[in-house]
């Protein structure tokens, strides 16, 4: 067994994002360099890293893929010889807009593209109302990237609330889930880490959530607190609200151990679930 292939350094960038697109992208590139300096092999940016997060902004900031922002992501992945999970950007495809993550390989090639599958439509009166579906369309496809012996499944923010998606990734062999994810000041405090721990615990894998840094003057104030949770559901690292670049070591021995100790995936009563649900 190649032990080196079974460990991976994941770098996460909690990025300050403002109204100026080219400044956001330049800042992201600098932070990707920092993550590489810290030893990261795979680096992830947050949700909506080149644009403020909000339905009022998506159309103005949207780009095709490939386009201005993603060409720079491709270049930096190649220059630094890393795998880059390029957070998300508003993507324009024909007359539709998507909230889209692109993943770049060491030759600057596009490894995968993932469009947010579950749109963030919520209404908590007097607290927060947000309707992504006012301007965005939903994606329908998975994205899995293979790095060394790791299989990384990609979701975006609200997607983490849907355990079905995480379970499909686990069934397809994933041992890491990465969600660029901008929660807010209402849902973040209780749900952010809890959901990361839930998906890790359900599926016995690593879960990473990567947020923009908090900007109290923005129309949507992100919770921050990017985090990585291990397969035992233990929180390995949590950022505070401000900008942060951190690296965590992932180890497949840890995944195997938890899956062997508590083998829930072999103990499911799939023979009866459908029948009892219909009763
Ligand atoms: N912004 C999101 O997509 C999700 C979120 O903030 C939440 O689920 O809460």
XYZ file of N, CA, C and O in Angstrom, residues 74-176:
412
model
N -7.331 28.358 -13.931
C -6.607 27.329 -14.679
C -5.094 27.612 -14.654
O -4.280 26.714 -14.395
N -4.747 28.882 -14.904
C -3.313 29.260 -14.941
C -2.616 29.033 -13.608
O -1.508 28.521 -13.552
N -3.292 29.414 -12.516
C -2.623 29.309 -11.211
C -2.515 27.838 -10.780
O -1.521 27.439 -10.155
N -3.501 27.023 -11.147
C -3.413 25.591 -10.814
C -2.192 24.988 -11.508
O -1.429 24.212 -10.917
N -1.993 25.379 -12.758
C -0.855 24.851 -13.535
C 0.470 25.376 -12.974
O 1.416 24.613 -12.749
N 0.503 26.667 -12.725
C 1.760 27.254 -12.220
C 2.171 26.630 -10.885
O 3.341 26.304 -10.678
N 1.210 26.437 -9.983
C 1.551 25.939 -8.641
C 1.510 24.416 -8.547
O 1.827 23.855 -7.502
N 1.061 23.767 -9.649
C 0.985 22.294 -9.645
C 0.103 21.790 -8.499
O 0.531 20.955 -7.678
N -1.095 22.345 -8.459
C -2.062 21.926 -7.435
C -3.374 21.531 -8.122
O -3.579 21.830 -9.295
N -4.227 20.872 -7.335
C -5.615 20.691 -7.761
C -6.379 21.842 -7.119
O -6.279 22.047 -5.900
N -7.136 22.570 -7.921
C -7.819 23.758 -7.414
C -9.336 23.606 -7.541
O -9.863 23.456 -8.653
N -9.996 23.626 -6.380
C -11.461 23.671 -6.368
C -11.806 25.159 -6.326
O -11.616 25.825 -5.299
N -12.228 25.658 -7.480
C -12.324 27.112 -7.652
C -13.556 27.736 -7.037
O -14.207 28.571 -7.678
N -13.867 27.369 -5.790
C -15.020 27.959 -5.116
C -16.212 27.936 -6.045
O -16.409 26.959 -6.776
N -17.010 29.019 -6.039
C -18.044 29.108 -7.071
C -18.071 30.529 -7.638
O -17.626 31.478 -6.999
N -18.597 30.607 -8.846
C -18.848 31.903 -9.491
C -20.242 31.842 -10.115
O -20.740 30.747 -10.423
N -20.861 32.996 -10.330
C -22.094 32.974 -11.126
C -21.717 32.662 -12.581
O -20.883 33.359 -13.167
N -22.293 31.590 -13.108
C -21.956 31.158 -14.479
C -23.098 31.517 -15.443
O -24.268 31.302 -15.122
N -22.733 32.032 -16.609
C -23.743 32.280 -17.647
C -23.623 31.193 -18.709
O -22.525 30.932 -19.216
N -24.749 30.560 -19.013
C -24.760 29.575 -20.099
C -26.037 29.833 -20.911
O -27.136 29.515 -20.439
N -25.877 30.458 -22.068
C -27.059 30.871 -22.844
C -27.828 31.910 -22.044
O -27.246 32.856 -21.523
N -29.142 31.671 -21.880
C -29.918 32.652 -21.112
C -30.106 32.217 -19.659
O -30.935 32.768 -18.936
N -29.303 31.246 -19.227
C -29.443 30.772 -17.840
C -28.215 31.116 -17.006
O -27.093 31.186 -17.531
N -28.435 31.270 -15.707
C -27.343 31.497 -14.763
C -27.313 30.332 -13.770
O -28.363 29.813 -13.375
N -26.100 29.965 -13.361
C -25.911 28.894 -12.375
C -24.912 29.362 -11.324
O -24.085 30.247 -11.593
N -24.951 28.716 -10.163
C -23.932 28.920 -9.134
C -22.984 27.724 -9.290
O -23.332 26.595 -8.948
N -21.790 27.974 -9.831
C -20.981 26.874 -10.367
C -19.570 26.802 -9.793
O -18.876 27.815 -9.698
N -19.169 25.585 -9.449
C -17.789 25.318 -9.023
C -17.033 24.692 -10.193
O -17.583 23.825 -10.895
N -15.802 25.142 -10.398
C -14.942 24.499 -11.397
C -13.735 23.915 -10.680
O -13.238 24.500 -9.714
N -13.268 22.769 -11.164
C -12.124 22.113 -10.517
C -11.041 21.926 -11.568
O -11.297 21.373 -12.648
N -9.822 22.401 -11.225
C -8.713 22.477 -12.184
C -7.577 21.552 -11.791
O -7.234 21.438 -10.611
N -6.968 20.924 -12.804
C -5.870 19.992 -12.576
C -4.514 20.651 -12.771
O -4.413 21.831 -13.121
N -3.465 19.837 -12.556
C -2.091 20.364 -12.567
C -1.618 20.816 -13.943
O -0.591 21.491 -14.048
N -2.317 20.419 -14.968
C -1.958 20.929 -16.300
C -2.865 22.097 -16.680
O -2.917 22.507 -17.844
N -3.622 22.577 -15.717
C -4.545 23.678 -15.980
C -5.821 23.208 -16.664
O -6.613 24.027 -17.139
N -6.030 21.885 -16.697
C -7.222 21.360 -17.381
C -8.442 21.371 -16.451
O -8.308 21.236 -15.242
N -9.609 21.515 -17.058
C -10.852 21.482 -16.281
C -11.164 20.021 -15.948
O -11.465 19.222 -16.835
N -11.093 19.686 -14.658
C -11.344 18.287 -14.251
C -12.838 18.028 -14.100
O -13.308 16.921 -14.381
N -13.544 19.040 -13.613
C -14.978 18.855 -13.377
C -15.642 20.210 -13.191
O -14.976 21.203 -12.892
N -16.934 20.195 -13.378
C -17.732 21.400 -13.166
C -18.977 20.954 -12.423
O -19.567 19.923 -12.753
N -19.343 21.686 -11.376
C -20.517 21.321 -10.584
C -21.410 22.539 -10.410
O -20.951 23.603 -9.983
N -22.671 22.381 -10.753
C -23.648 23.466 -10.592
C -24.530 23.168 -9.388
O -25.064 22.050 -9.281
N -24.676 24.157 -8.513
C -25.463 23.975 -7.272
C -26.792 23.289 -7.600
O -27.560 23.753 -8.454
N -27.036 22.183 -6.912
C -28.174 21.329 -7.263
C -29.445 21.747 -6.527
O -30.547 21.674 -7.063
N -29.281 22.156 -5.259
C -30.425 22.583 -4.448
C -30.315 24.089 -4.261
O -29.383 24.570 -3.599
N -31.235 24.820 -4.858
C -31.144 26.290 -4.784
C -31.616 26.778 -3.411
O -32.547 26.217 -2.810
N -30.966 27.817 -2.943
C -31.183 28.344 -1.596
C -32.408 29.262 -1.606
O -32.304 30.457 -1.852
N -33.566 28.659 -1.382
C -34.823 29.399 -1.306
C -35.359 29.224 0.102
O -35.879 28.144 0.426
N -35.211 30.242 0.929
C -35.748 30.106 2.289
C -36.476 31.386 2.671
O -36.220 32.452 2.101
N -37.363 31.254 3.643
C -38.091 32.421 4.123
C -38.289 32.284 5.626
O -39.112 31.495 6.089
N -37.499 33.032 6.371
C -37.655 33.071 7.830
C -38.096 34.501 8.139
O -37.266 35.422 8.156
N -39.419 34.715 8.291
C -39.936 36.086 8.404
C -39.191 36.916 9.445
O -38.872 36.420 10.525
N -38.927 38.155 9.077
C -38.196 39.136 9.899
C -36.743 38.760 10.155
O -36.078 39.398 10.967
N -36.254 37.712 9.515
C -34.868 37.298 9.747
C -34.109 37.254 8.427
O -33.256 38.078 8.170
N -34.476 36.292 7.584
C -33.802 36.206 6.290
C -34.712 35.549 5.259
O -35.311 34.485 5.519
N -34.822 36.225 4.127
C -35.536 35.656 2.980
C -34.555 35.689 1.831
O -33.937 36.724 1.567
N -34.386 34.575 1.177
C -33.427 34.506 0.076
C -34.012 33.562 -0.961
O -34.515 32.501 -0.615
N -33.961 33.961 -2.245
C -34.568 33.116 -3.265
C -33.611 33.023 -4.452
O -33.729 33.807 -5.396
N -32.678 32.089 -4.364
C -31.726 31.924 -5.473
C -32.447 31.653 -6.788
O -31.986 32.065 -7.850
N -33.601 30.961 -6.679
C -34.291 30.582 -7.917
C -34.873 31.787 -8.655
O -35.311 31.649 -9.795
N -34.869 32.977 -8.037
C -35.272 34.193 -8.752
C -34.331 34.468 -9.920
O -34.718 35.067 -10.911
N -33.056 34.080 -9.759
C -32.131 34.369 -10.857
C -31.335 33.148 -11.332
O -30.783 33.177 -12.430
N -31.261 32.112 -10.537
C -30.414 30.968 -10.910
C -31.234 29.747 -11.320
O -32.367 29.571 -10.873
N -30.619 28.903 -12.123
C -31.170 27.577 -12.422
C -30.355 26.550 -11.646
O -29.193 26.800 -11.297
N -30.962 25.387 -11.423
C -30.288 24.340 -10.642
C -29.526 23.392 -11.552
O -29.936 23.136 -12.686
N -28.419 22.862 -11.045
C -27.683 21.820 -11.762
C -28.271 20.457 -11.456
O -28.996 20.286 -10.473
N -27.922 19.488 -12.276
C -28.483 18.137 -12.115
C -27.420 17.053 -12.045
O -27.763 15.872 -12.066
N -26.147 17.440 -11.996
C -25.085 16.422 -12.107
C -24.128 16.452 -10.931
O -23.894 17.496 -10.324
N -23.543 15.284 -10.661
C -22.520 15.161 -9.620
C -21.173 15.601 -10.176
O -20.997 15.679 -11.399
N -20.214 15.838 -9.273
C -18.812 16.028 -9.707
C -17.914 15.327 -8.703
O -17.969 15.599 -7.498
N -17.119 14.399 -9.217
C -16.175 13.657 -8.362
C -14.784 13.816 -8.951
O -14.607 13.666 -10.160
N -13.812 14.153 -8.082
C -12.436 14.217 -8.593
C -11.565 13.202 -7.857
O -11.730 12.979 -6.656
N -10.686 12.588 -8.603
C -9.771 11.598 -8.041
C -8.406 12.244 -7.862
O -7.828 12.747 -8.823
N -7.920 12.233 -6.616
C -6.598 12.795 -6.321
C -5.874 11.775 -5.454
O -6.352 11.446 -4.370
N -4.725 11.290 -5.909
C -4.038 10.201 -5.223
C -5.080 9.082 -4.993
O -5.839 8.762 -5.900
N -5.194 8.543 -3.749
C -6.218 7.515 -3.522
C -7.546 8.109 -3.045
O -8.456 7.375 -2.651
N -7.641 9.423 -3.079
C -8.844 10.101 -2.583
C -9.858 10.298 -3.699
O -9.491 10.499 -4.856
N -11.117 10.243 -3.301
C -12.231 10.553 -4.203
C -13.006 11.674 -3.530
O -13.536 11.488 -2.423
N -13.030 12.822 -4.186
C -13.635 14.009 -3.570
C -14.939 14.357 -4.290
O -14.947 14.576 -5.503
N -16.024 14.401 -3.527
C -17.331 14.772 -4.080
C -17.589 16.245 -3.790
O -17.275 16.744 -2.714
N -18.163 16.932 -4.774
C -18.386 18.379 -4.638
C -19.874 18.698 -4.486
O -20.718 18.175 -5.222
N -20.171 19.570 -3.526
C -21.514 20.136 -3.376
C -21.343 21.625 -3.145
O -20.217 22.106 -2.992
N -22.438 22.363 -3.102
C -22.338 23.804 -2.847
C -23.364 24.198 -1.785
O -24.578 24.040 -1.986
N -22.857 24.665 -0.667
C -23.632 25.346 0.379
C -24.945 24.630 0.742
O -24.919 23.625 1.435
N -26.073 25.127 0.269
C -27.383 24.574 0.649
C -27.452 23.074 0.374
O -28.192 22.349 1.041
N -26.673 22.601 -0.592
C -26.646 21.159 -0.912
C -26.339 20.309 0.320
O -26.738 19.149 0.388
N -25.590 20.879 1.294
C -25.196 20.061 2.451
C -26.408 19.677 3.302
O -26.367 18.724 4.071
N -27.500 20.432 3.153
C -28.694 20.090 3.940
C -29.394 18.840 3.403
O -30.301 18.311 4.048
N -29.008 18.385 2.247
C -29.683 17.246 1.598
C -28.789 16.020 1.709
O -27.839 15.851 0.954
N -29.124 15.177 2.696
C -28.262 14.037 3.005
C -28.207 13.044 1.851
O -27.251 12.291 1.709
N -29.249 13.098 0.989
C -29.290 12.175 -0.153
C -28.066 12.367 -1.051
O -27.482 11.397 -1.531
N -27.701 13.613 -1.294
C -26.571 13.892 -2.183
C -25.271 13.330 -1.589
O -24.491 12.660 -2.281
N -25.073 13.581 -0.304
C -23.856 13.086 0.352
C -23.805 11.553 0.302
O -22.750 10.959 0.068
N -24.963 10.937 0.509
C -24.996 9.464 0.504
C -24.682 8.904 -0.887
O -24.006 7.884 -1.019
N -25.168 9.586 -1.906
C -24.851 9.130 -3.270
C -23.331 9.193 -3.483
O -22.720 8.263 -4.015
N -22.722 10.295 -3.040
C -21.263 10.403 -3.182
C -20.560 9.268 -2.419
O -19.620 8.666 -2.911
N -21.037 8.995 -1.201
C -20.411 7.916 -0.422
C -20.554 6.578 -1.178
O -19.612 5.799 -1.288
N -21.762 6.345 -1.719
C -22.000 5.085 -2.443
C -21.106 4.996 -3.663
O -20.774 3.907 -4.122
N -20.727 6.140 -4.220
C -19.852 6.131 -5.394
C -18.379 6.082 -5.001
O -17.506 6.232 -5.848
N -18.118 5.924 -3.706
C -16.743 5.697 -3.253
C -16.027 6.915 -2.705
O -14.819 6.851 -2.424
N -16.731 8.031 -2.525
C -16.055 9.240 -2.022
C -15.634 9.069 -0.565
O -16.343 8.455 0.239
N -14.487 9.645 -0.248
C -14.026 9.682 1.136
C -13.835 11.113 1.633
O -13.447 11.327 2.777
N -14.101 12.075 0.780
C -14.052 13.497 1.147
C -15.212 14.203 0.432
O -15.484 13.912 -0.741
